[in-house]
Amino acid sequence: MKMIEDIPPKARSPFSEAFEMFRRNHAAVIGLVILLSIIAIAVIGPMVYPGDPFDMVWIPFTPPGEQGYLMGTDYLGRDLLSLLIHGAKVSLTIGISAAVVTVTIGITVGALAGFYRGWVEEVLMRLTEFFQVLPTLLFSMVIVSLFGASLMMITLAIGLVSWPAVARITRAEFMRIRELEYVTAARAGGVKNGRLIFSVILPNALPPIIVQAALMVGSAILFEAGLSFLGLTDPNVASWGQIIGSNREYILDASYTVTVPGVAIFITVLAISLVGDGLNDALNPKLRQR
Amino acid sequence: MTEPLLKIENLRIELALRSGQAPVIDDLSLELRPGETLSFVGESGCGKSMTALAIMGLLPEKVGSIAGGRILFDGRDMAQMNDAQLRSIRGNEISMIFQEPMTSLNPVYTVGEQIAEVLRRHKGMSKQAAWARAIELLDAVRIPNAKSRVSDYPHQMSGGQRQRVMIAIALACAPKILIADEPTTALDVTVQAQIFDLLRDLGRETGTAIILITHDMGAVSEMADRMVVMYAGRKAEDGPVAPVISHPRHPYTKGLISCVPHLLAKLTEQRPDLTEVPGIVPALASFGADACLFASRCDMADDKCRSSRPPEVAFGEQHSACWKADQL
């Protein structure tokens, strides 16, 4: 006998369901397309448009479009388009790796605090608050000027000032989830604490953390631009912020030299925010309507 | 008589309250023999679930603690075990199913993964072997089309099906004891009967002893061999199901039994009022008092009941903690 129960509903994982929700948010899809194009430019751009971006190629301050230089040249006569393409890779790398650092520290601290509670939580949360009340720009400037303005130091500095937000979100999620019945059921099944944290609770705590991490990429790019503008950057690497920083004195005479990389930053961060917003819709169960 | 599988001796569990320590389980002793079904009944807040959690070593941290007594499983005292020893027993030799099938399964893993995980953890099975066994287990708990349902996520299943999956997980390692904490409270009546049938059949097949925590006196009379009636953290009465139900020796048991409504043959007749046990369970703070805690709700109570705790009196295999047990 064929029962209704025998007909299996189409098997869909929570992730394919989230993707479905994401697709319905048009702004997020546009953001994703823009972001993917920027990533594509960063990856294949240097191959399609070869040449060292630091080479002087033409007379300084050639306006965009003249002499075949689509974006013009900067104060040293460097091709702005080439700088922009190479800068995309640098800025995105900084954004993504700073987000990875942030999320790694944040999840570790938040998970331990939310899971173990008691004195572990006290110590870790006081530490989090300590980092939270530090003036972020000042603190990262101190780190970069003390340890040198290499890309790795800048990334670490950004990660180090940004993790408290992730730690707080993770802790809150852990505190909520650890009381749920399936965690008790897992305990009753003899699951070790380590597995309980990483295999049972963490996957369920991830959605808001993913959203936060996506937004982190955008704010890390902005943060790096800010540091570069103040001159705290690796002068041998062309990030977007570095282009703005090095041209800032000519902002009145040749405004395009700062506008062009500025717009690039603006578009990228906007795209990331749209994607983050879409992820929020897709992953937040409260907003998910069936 | 066979050796008991689980023996609880004078167990006392205390909860830390703002006003001090209160015993939620007070001097509880009981035995569970291999393969038998023992039922805990009583109102909410009587300590049934606490006893179950204590056996699993899962009392809420920093709030509940075992203040005295022993929980002997196969001759070893579980109250003295360390975490690693407890973990090798949990889910393997003693497992538990919970009240809320809707929330007891992890939403991010397929049901197959969740069953296979237990087998790999406790039995060291390979991925493929555990997966194949997971399908067999789903089939055993009567989930149709087990082969395709095994890769379903919990939200794709109904409450009854999820509780079946929970049972499959609990029975995966062929435990000696299965604790079922109100396994059907959240389910439809028709599904309740199916789950009870399933538990009874699987218990018989595997020889697993079952501790069934429930409000449902009907289920008790159908499923259990013996029953323990709990009231306010103390054992009010225990014994084999048939004599306890036909001749309760404690007014609380009597009240619980008379609360079960009977279906009437003719609905046009004047319907009798539903019987209830008047009053409520006393506050946690008064649990330790040297008195019969049921006295405030009992129409037979006198000064003796209110001033000293009744000892346990035996009537064959039946025990009752009531001063007036012989008058009932």
XYZ file of C-alpha atoms in Angstrom:
618
model
C 0.000 0.000 0.000
C 1.288 3.399 -0.919
C 0.905 5.823 1.951
C 1.210 9.545 1.752
C 4.214 9.248 4.022
C 5.930 7.115 1.385
C 6.314 10.024 -0.977
C 9.412 11.802 0.249
C 9.339 15.579 0.094
C 12.104 17.061 -2.012
C 15.174 16.848 0.198
C 16.617 20.294 0.750
C 19.429 21.082 3.098
C 19.223 24.203 5.277
C 21.881 25.688 3.027
C 20.005 25.227 -0.219
C 17.009 26.759 1.509
C 19.105 29.729 2.564
C 20.323 30.107 -1.013
C 16.716 30.198 -2.164
C 15.999 33.029 0.290
C 19.114 34.888 -0.801
C 18.053 34.689 -4.444
C 14.799 36.437 -3.659
C 16.630 39.521 -2.393
C 17.384 41.358 -5.633
C 19.635 43.988 -4.095
C 21.759 41.252 -2.561
C 22.027 39.441 -5.888
C 23.163 42.666 -7.581
C 25.663 43.177 -4.768
C 26.937 39.641 -5.234
C 27.356 40.153 -8.990
C 29.316 43.377 -8.426
C 31.430 41.739 -5.752
C 32.191 38.736 -7.944
C 33.186 41.070 -10.808
C 35.564 42.946 -8.525
C 37.047 39.658 -7.362
C 37.393 38.600 -11.006
C 39.174 41.887 -11.817
C 41.482 41.376 -8.852
C 42.337 37.832 -9.937
C 42.594 38.048 -13.733
C 43.033 41.802 -14.132
C 46.831 41.835 -13.679
C 47.108 39.200 -16.426
C 44.894 41.059 -18.863
C 46.398 44.444 -18.059
C 50.050 43.687 -17.406
C 52.795 45.988 -16.250
C 54.128 47.195 -12.921
C 51.654 49.709 -11.522
C 54.516 51.658 -9.962
C 56.157 52.374 -13.323
C 55.961 55.925 -14.560
C 54.192 55.639 -17.872
C 53.279 59.151 -18.929
C 53.243 62.775 -17.849
C 51.822 63.208 -14.324
C 48.260 64.434 -13.944
C 47.075 63.305 -17.369
C 43.283 63.488 -17.057
C 41.273 60.310 -17.565
C 40.783 59.231 -21.163
C 43.741 61.090 -22.622
C 46.590 59.307 -24.378
C 44.753 56.020 -23.996
C 44.966 56.072 -20.186
C 41.398 55.319 -19.241
C 41.724 56.617 -15.670
C 44.569 59.031 -16.277
C 47.863 59.195 -14.399
C 48.668 60.274 -10.855
C 51.203 62.727 -9.468
C 54.107 60.431 -10.345
C 52.789 59.692 -13.810
C 51.678 56.182 -12.859
C 48.767 54.567 -14.668
C 45.777 54.872 -12.343
C 43.913 52.016 -13.985
C 46.830 49.685 -13.397
C 47.087 50.852 -9.774
C 43.363 50.311 -9.354
C 43.488 46.763 -10.716
C 46.446 45.761 -8.600
C 44.954 47.585 -5.633
C 41.784 45.539 -5.892
C 43.711 42.405 -5.049
C 45.469 44.045 -2.115
C 42.367 45.674 -0.655
C 40.248 42.542 -0.970
C 43.002 40.391 0.497
C 43.306 42.698 3.478
C 39.525 42.799 3.886
C 39.106 39.053 3.741
C 42.104 38.108 5.865
C 41.245 40.712 8.497
C 37.730 39.237 8.609
C 39.236 35.759 9.015
C 41.415 36.959 11.907
C 38.430 38.703 13.486
C 36.149 35.703 13.188
C 38.783 33.264 14.429
C 39.518 35.232 17.593
C 35.868 36.184 18.070
C 34.480 32.668 17.724
C 37.106 31.149 20.002
C 36.588 33.687 22.779
C 32.799 33.833 22.397
C 32.340 30.071 22.197
C 34.429 29.360 25.279
C 32.751 32.132 27.258
C 29.237 31.140 26.224
C 29.775 27.428 26.699
C 31.683 27.211 29.955
C 30.222 30.211 31.758
C 31.519 30.853 35.293
C 35.029 32.240 35.718
C 36.013 31.425 32.129
C 33.252 33.703 30.947
C 34.167 36.402 33.452
C 37.797 36.506 32.352
C 37.076 36.344 28.630
C 34.310 38.920 28.688
C 36.378 41.389 30.715
C 39.103 40.914 28.104
C 36.545 41.543 25.365
C 35.350 44.692 27.076
C 38.943 45.852 27.427
C 39.423 45.611 23.662
C 36.020 47.114 23.050
C 36.692 50.328 24.918
C 40.072 50.926 23.287
C 39.880 53.675 20.662
C 40.169 51.426 17.640
C 41.905 53.731 15.183
C 44.423 54.898 17.753
C 45.163 51.376 18.937
C 45.731 50.033 15.432
C 47.902 53.044 14.595
C 50.050 52.254 17.603
C 50.405 48.610 16.547
C 51.264 49.485 12.949
C 53.763 52.168 13.865
C 55.399 49.941 16.484
C 55.682 46.768 14.445
C 56.027 48.199 10.970
C 53.537 48.847 8.221
C 53.590 45.484 6.500
C 50.369 44.100 5.077
C 50.353 41.349 7.698
C 50.660 43.807 10.574
C 47.880 45.971 9.163
C 45.664 42.902 8.827
C 46.444 41.778 12.368
C 45.865 45.261 13.724
C 42.433 45.452 12.088
C 41.574 41.966 13.330
C 42.721 42.781 16.818
C 40.456 45.812 17.183
C 37.405 44.249 15.522
C 36.933 40.860 17.175
C 34.885 41.906 20.260
C 31.695 42.289 18.206
C 32.006 38.744 16.867
C 32.866 37.417 20.333
C 29.715 38.983 21.778
C 27.469 37.600 19.060
C 29.018 34.142 19.378
C 28.685 34.159 23.146
C 25.039 35.189 22.971
C 24.266 32.441 20.454
C 26.097 29.846 22.539
C 24.255 30.855 25.681
C 20.962 30.448 23.864
C 21.765 27.214 22.058
C 23.454 25.391 24.926
C 20.123 25.288 26.768
C 18.258 23.785 23.818
C 17.039 20.248 24.008
C 19.222 18.846 21.252
C 22.319 19.894 23.163
C 21.031 18.094 26.264
C 20.201 15.151 24.021
C 23.750 15.192 22.650
C 25.123 15.267 26.189
C 22.853 12.377 27.065
C 24.386 10.590 24.086
C 27.863 10.947 25.568
C 29.273 13.696 23.343
C 32.489 15.326 24.567
C 32.627 19.048 25.296
C 34.935 19.772 22.363
C 32.580 18.122 19.917
C 29.627 19.746 21.636
C 31.146 23.169 21.005
C 32.357 22.713 17.459
C 30.067 20.103 15.915
C 26.810 20.525 17.778
C 26.497 24.168 18.818
C 28.758 26.095 16.429
C 27.029 25.092 13.160
C 23.775 26.354 14.659
C 25.394 29.569 15.873
C 26.984 30.377 12.513
C 24.271 32.347 10.656
C 24.637 35.673 12.519
C 28.409 35.202 12.612
C 28.541 34.757 8.832
C 26.565 37.956 8.368
C 28.871 39.804 10.726
C 31.945 38.382 8.957
C 30.689 39.539 5.564
C 30.170 43.060 6.880
C 33.597 42.833 8.515
C 35.235 42.490 5.076
C 33.751 45.833 4.085
C 34.693 47.645 7.256
C 38.220 46.188 7.145
C 38.688 47.633 3.651
C 37.514 51.002 4.953
C 39.752 50.699 7.983
C 42.770 49.947 5.827
C 41.922 52.924 3.627
C 41.804 55.086 6.724
C 45.190 53.876 7.927
C 46.668 54.340 4.438
C 45.294 57.823 4.212
C 47.225 58.631 7.382
C 50.308 57.186 5.729
C 50.357 54.025 7.834
C 50.676 51.591 4.993
C 53.149 49.489 3.106
C 54.481 51.923 0.484
C 55.547 49.044 -1.770
C 52.035 47.728 -2.204
C 49.285 49.552 -4.030
C 46.078 49.291 -2.060
C 43.180 51.584 -2.860
C 43.667 53.413 0.388
C 47.337 53.854 -0.397
C 46.497 55.462 -3.778
C 44.234 57.967 -2.042
C 46.796 58.577 0.671
C 49.664 59.263 -1.700
C 47.591 61.599 -3.872
C 45.831 63.464 -1.113
C 47.903 66.619 -1.489
C 46.639 67.050 -5.041
C 43.026 66.619 -4.170
C 42.176 70.124 -5.431
C 44.295 70.132 -8.588
C 43.569 66.623 -9.793
C 40.557 65.440 -7.872
C 40.150 62.310 -10.043
C 43.310 60.816 -8.503
C 41.475 60.383 -5.215
C 37.947 60.118 -6.570
C 38.626 57.085 -8.725
C 40.008 54.839 -5.965
C 37.454 56.334 -3.568
C 34.601 55.284 -5.815
C 36.159 51.832 -6.113
C 36.160 51.498 -2.321
C 32.619 52.834 -2.118
C 31.262 50.375 -4.688
C 33.054 47.417 -3.143
C 31.933 48.145 0.408
C 28.402 48.801 -0.775
C 28.347 45.480 -2.633
C 29.617 43.689 0.446
C 26.963 45.337 2.618
C 24.234 44.308 0.189
C 25.514 40.731 0.245
C 25.685 40.844 4.039
C 22.120 42.082 4.170
C 21.034 39.296 1.833
C 22.815 36.739 3.997
C 20.996 38.142 6.996
C 17.655 37.610 5.261
C 18.674 34.146 4.174
C 20.136 32.939 7.438
C 18.023 34.679 10.064
C 15.233 32.261 10.925
C 13.058 35.064 12.277
C 12.943 36.809 8.920
C 12.531 33.605 6.980
C 8.943 33.139 5.936
C 7.868 29.759 4.645
C 14.915 -12.842 41.619
C 17.495 -11.500 39.179
C 20.103 -8.949 40.218
C 18.851 -5.416 39.686
C 20.422 -3.595 36.749
C 20.039 -0.219 38.316
C 19.723 0.329 42.011
C 19.082 3.723 43.538
C 19.731 3.900 47.266
C 18.534 6.746 49.470
C 19.125 9.286 46.714
C 18.941 12.906 47.752
C 19.234 15.678 45.197
C 19.410 19.260 46.314
C 18.690 22.374 44.345
C 20.369 25.616 45.289
C 17.660 28.193 45.906
C 18.019 31.772 47.030
C 16.649 30.658 50.399
C 19.121 27.781 50.694
C 19.288 24.160 49.698
C 16.014 22.365 48.994
C 15.774 18.636 48.411
C 13.991 18.001 45.096
C 14.561 14.289 45.558
C 14.388 13.132 49.132
C 15.446 9.642 50.174
C 14.485 7.834 47.000
C 15.260 4.151 46.655
C 14.290 1.915 43.788
C 15.435 -0.980 41.681
C 15.227 -1.673 37.985
C 15.614 -5.258 36.803
C 16.941 -6.207 33.365
C 14.318 -6.028 30.661
C 11.517 -4.661 32.801
C 9.563 -1.481 32.297
C 9.356 0.805 35.275
C 7.111 3.812 35.197
C 7.445 7.071 37.116
C 4.193 8.927 37.556
C 3.263 12.100 39.344
C 2.466 15.733 38.674
C 4.873 18.195 37.166
C 7.526 19.291 39.621
C 7.536 16.056 41.583
C 11.089 15.159 40.688
C 10.513 12.566 37.986
C 12.679 14.264 35.405
C 15.247 15.212 38.047
C 15.690 11.545 38.878
C 16.204 10.780 35.197
C 18.754 13.570 34.799
C 20.550 12.420 37.942
C 20.885 8.915 36.540
C 22.420 10.380 33.374
C 24.661 12.681 35.393
C 23.067 15.664 33.691
C 21.746 17.656 36.615
C 21.834 21.392 35.844
C 25.343 22.578 36.682
C 25.827 24.615 39.831
C 22.119 24.394 40.634
C 21.424 20.733 41.244
C 23.699 18.277 42.972
C 23.574 14.808 44.457
C 23.736 15.378 48.211
C 23.547 11.788 49.301
C 22.835 8.223 48.328
C 24.058 6.043 45.515
C 23.066 5.242 41.951
C 24.405 1.774 41.237
C 24.550 0.690 37.623
C 25.915 -2.832 37.187
C 27.379 -2.506 40.658
C 29.231 0.772 39.975
C 28.212 4.016 41.653
C 27.405 6.544 38.937
C 27.327 9.425 41.397
C 31.086 8.948 41.915
C 32.055 8.561 38.261
C 34.150 11.094 36.403
C 33.106 12.694 33.148
C 34.872 10.250 30.845
C 33.344 7.235 32.590
C 29.894 8.782 32.440
C 30.303 9.599 28.741
C 31.103 5.991 27.894
C 27.825 4.984 29.546
C 25.622 7.769 28.212
C 24.043 6.926 24.894
C 25.762 3.567 24.976
C 24.501 1.630 27.984
C 21.905 4.080 29.231
C 20.218 6.369 26.760
C 17.426 8.838 26.973
C 14.659 10.285 24.842
C 13.061 13.592 25.571
C 9.710 15.231 25.726
C 10.043 17.554 22.737
C 10.805 15.686 19.547
C 10.549 18.976 17.660
C 13.662 20.348 19.333
C 15.653 17.284 20.371
C 17.255 16.773 16.978
C 20.031 19.003 15.707
C 18.555 20.989 12.792
C 21.755 21.210 10.745
C 22.419 17.496 10.326
C 20.410 14.862 8.484
C 18.755 12.254 10.668
C 21.030 9.607 9.189
C 24.122 11.555 10.181
C 22.785 11.892 13.705
C 22.115 8.175 14.076
C 25.418 7.213 12.442
C 27.316 9.614 14.698
C 26.306 7.713 17.860
C 27.339 4.402 16.321
C 30.709 5.730 15.251
C 31.332 7.323 18.647
C 30.405 4.384 20.851
C 30.887 1.378 18.604
C 33.769 2.630 16.477
C 31.908 1.755 13.274
C 33.146 2.918 9.885
C 31.224 5.637 8.075
C 29.653 3.217 5.610
C 28.751 0.593 8.214
C 27.192 3.217 10.496
C 25.175 4.652 7.615
C 23.896 1.212 6.619
C 22.967 0.518 10.243
C 21.202 3.900 10.438
C 18.934 2.827 7.584
C 18.182 -0.473 9.346
C 17.385 1.389 12.549
C 15.030 3.803 10.788
C 13.325 0.800 9.326
C 13.121 -0.776 12.788
C 11.350 2.271 14.202
C 8.881 1.900 11.322
C 9.702 4.931 9.268
C 8.489 4.113 5.781
C 10.961 4.441 2.939
C 13.888 4.472 5.371
C 16.424 4.402 2.573
C 15.418 7.810 1.249
C 14.262 9.364 4.521
C 17.700 8.751 6.045
C 19.041 11.846 4.284
C 16.160 14.040 5.414
C 16.674 16.950 7.758
C 14.656 16.978 10.985
C 12.402 19.821 9.798
C 11.203 17.636 6.953
C 9.696 15.148 9.399
C 6.564 15.212 11.519
C 6.670 15.178 15.316
C 5.908 11.480 15.492
C 8.589 10.668 12.948
C 11.134 12.751 14.801
C 10.342 10.927 18.026
C 10.892 7.679 16.120
C 14.266 8.995 15.007
C 15.054 9.860 18.637
C 14.152 6.301 19.587
C 16.388 4.988 16.794
C 19.270 7.107 18.110
C 18.608 5.998 21.678
C 18.473 2.318 20.756
C 21.342 2.438 18.232
C 23.901 1.036 20.654
C 21.468 -1.513 22.165
C 21.541 0.106 25.617
C 20.633 -1.780 28.774
C 18.394 1.030 29.953
C 16.284 3.483 28.007
C 14.913 6.467 29.878
C 11.885 7.950 28.160
C 10.997 11.324 29.660
C 7.376 11.941 28.717
C 8.043 10.760 25.177
C 4.546 11.416 23.883
C 3.388 14.569 25.663
C 3.989 16.727 22.602
C 2.352 14.338 20.142
C -1.137 13.690 18.811
C -3.164 11.056 20.630
C -3.109 8.628 17.714
C 0.633 8.979 17.375
C 1.075 8.525 21.130
C -0.294 5.011 20.948
C 2.028 4.191 18.045
C 5.075 5.433 19.931
C 4.136 3.446 23.030
C 3.621 0.332 20.920
C 6.971 0.871 19.290
C 8.735 1.317 22.630
C 7.127 -1.783 24.040
C 7.943 -3.953 21.026
C 11.521 -2.733 20.721
C 12.037 -3.106 24.457
C 10.919 -6.716 24.263
C 13.016 -7.467 21.187
C 16.234 -6.011 22.546
C 15.718 -6.810 26.219
C 16.218 -3.141 27.072
C 14.864 -2.059 30.426
C 12.724 1.055 30.111
C 12.137 3.820 32.605
C 9.016 5.539 31.417
C 8.254 8.939 32.852
C 4.698 9.930 32.121
C 1.430 11.496 33.239
C -0.528 9.008 31.229
C -2.004 6.381 33.560
C -3.379 4.538 30.535
C 0.131 4.117 29.146
C 1.372 2.977 32.521
C -1.217 0.259 32.815
C -0.520 -0.954 29.300
C 3.243 -0.742 29.225
C 4.819 -0.907 32.618
C 5.603 -3.881 34.838
C 6.086 -1.806 37.944
C 5.388 1.799 38.816
C 6.699 4.434 41.178
C 4.392 7.231 42.218
C 6.346 10.347 43.087
C 5.047 13.237 45.083
C 7.038 16.364 45.965
C 10.374 14.633 45.537
C 9.418 11.628 47.619
C 8.215 8.217 46.699
C 4.560 7.986 47.620
C 3.986 4.449 46.495
C 5.561 1.784 44.348
C 4.883 -1.765 43.311
C 3.685 -3.920 40.428
C 1.246 -2.043 38.232
C -1.801 -4.286 38.602
C -2.154 -4.218 42.408
C -1.223 -0.523 42.634
C -3.916 0.465 40.158
C -6.583 -1.902 41.459
C -5.851 -1.181 45.093
C -3.808 1.977 45.643
C -2.378 2.270 49.154
C -1.729 5.994 49.010
C -4.400 8.697 48.680
C -2.291 10.467 46.040
C -2.173 7.377 43.820
C -5.873 7.007 44.315
C -6.398 10.615 43.273
C -4.249 10.228 40.168
C -6.127 7.135 39.078
C -9.529 8.706 39.592
C -8.419 11.676 37.466
C -8.377 9.555 34.326
C -11.669 10.365 32.608
C -13.751 7.547 31.221
C -15.429 7.639 27.878
C -19.165 7.619 28.315
C -21.374 5.262 26.392
C -24.290 7.677 26.078
C -23.332 11.292 25.580
C -26.833 12.541 26.218
C -26.621 11.454 29.843
C -25.763 13.963 32.502
C -21.987 14.151 32.395
C -20.272 13.741 35.746
C -17.774 16.374 36.783
C -14.160 15.535 36.074
C -12.371 14.430 39.208
C -9.312 16.323 40.279
C -6.798 16.198 43.077
C -7.467 19.497 44.849
C -4.672 21.941 45.543
C -1.164 22.101 44.143
C 2.245 20.640 44.888
C 3.782 22.519 47.844
C 6.540 25.069 47.245
C 10.047 23.785 46.773
C 11.222 25.477 49.963
C 9.003 23.255 52.116
C 10.180 19.995 50.505
C 12.456 18.992 53.379
C 9.779 19.238 56.087
C 9.240 16.398 58.508
C 5.647 15.799 57.554
C 3.600 14.135 54.881
C 3.867 16.671 52.072
C 0.558 15.532 50.639
C -1.288 16.294 53.890
C -2.502 19.711 52.722
C -4.378 18.110 49.810
C -5.512 14.935 51.526
C -8.985 14.592 53.019
C -7.789 11.871 55.394
C -4.961 13.922 56.893
C -4.727 14.426 60.648
C -2.191 15.967 63.022
C 0.157 13.010 62.771
C 0.374 13.478 59.000
C 1.219 17.136 59.434
C 3.900 16.611 62.067
C 5.966 13.613 61.011
C 7.042 12.007 57.786
C 5.338 8.649 57.184
C 7.649 5.639 56.817
C 7.311 3.139 54.012
C 4.940 0.266 54.711
C 5.073 -2.934 52.692
C 2.019 -4.794 51.388
C 3.597 -7.682 49.563
C 5.582 -6.125 46.742
C 3.699 -2.882 47.094
C 5.112 -0.092 49.280
C 3.334 3.001 50.447
C 4.515 6.003 52.419
C 1.275 6.881 54.155
C 0.252 6.744 57.806
C -3.143 5.448 56.826
C -2.077 2.978 54.162
C -3.770 0.079 55.905
C -7.093 1.924 56.019
C -7.174 2.387 52.255
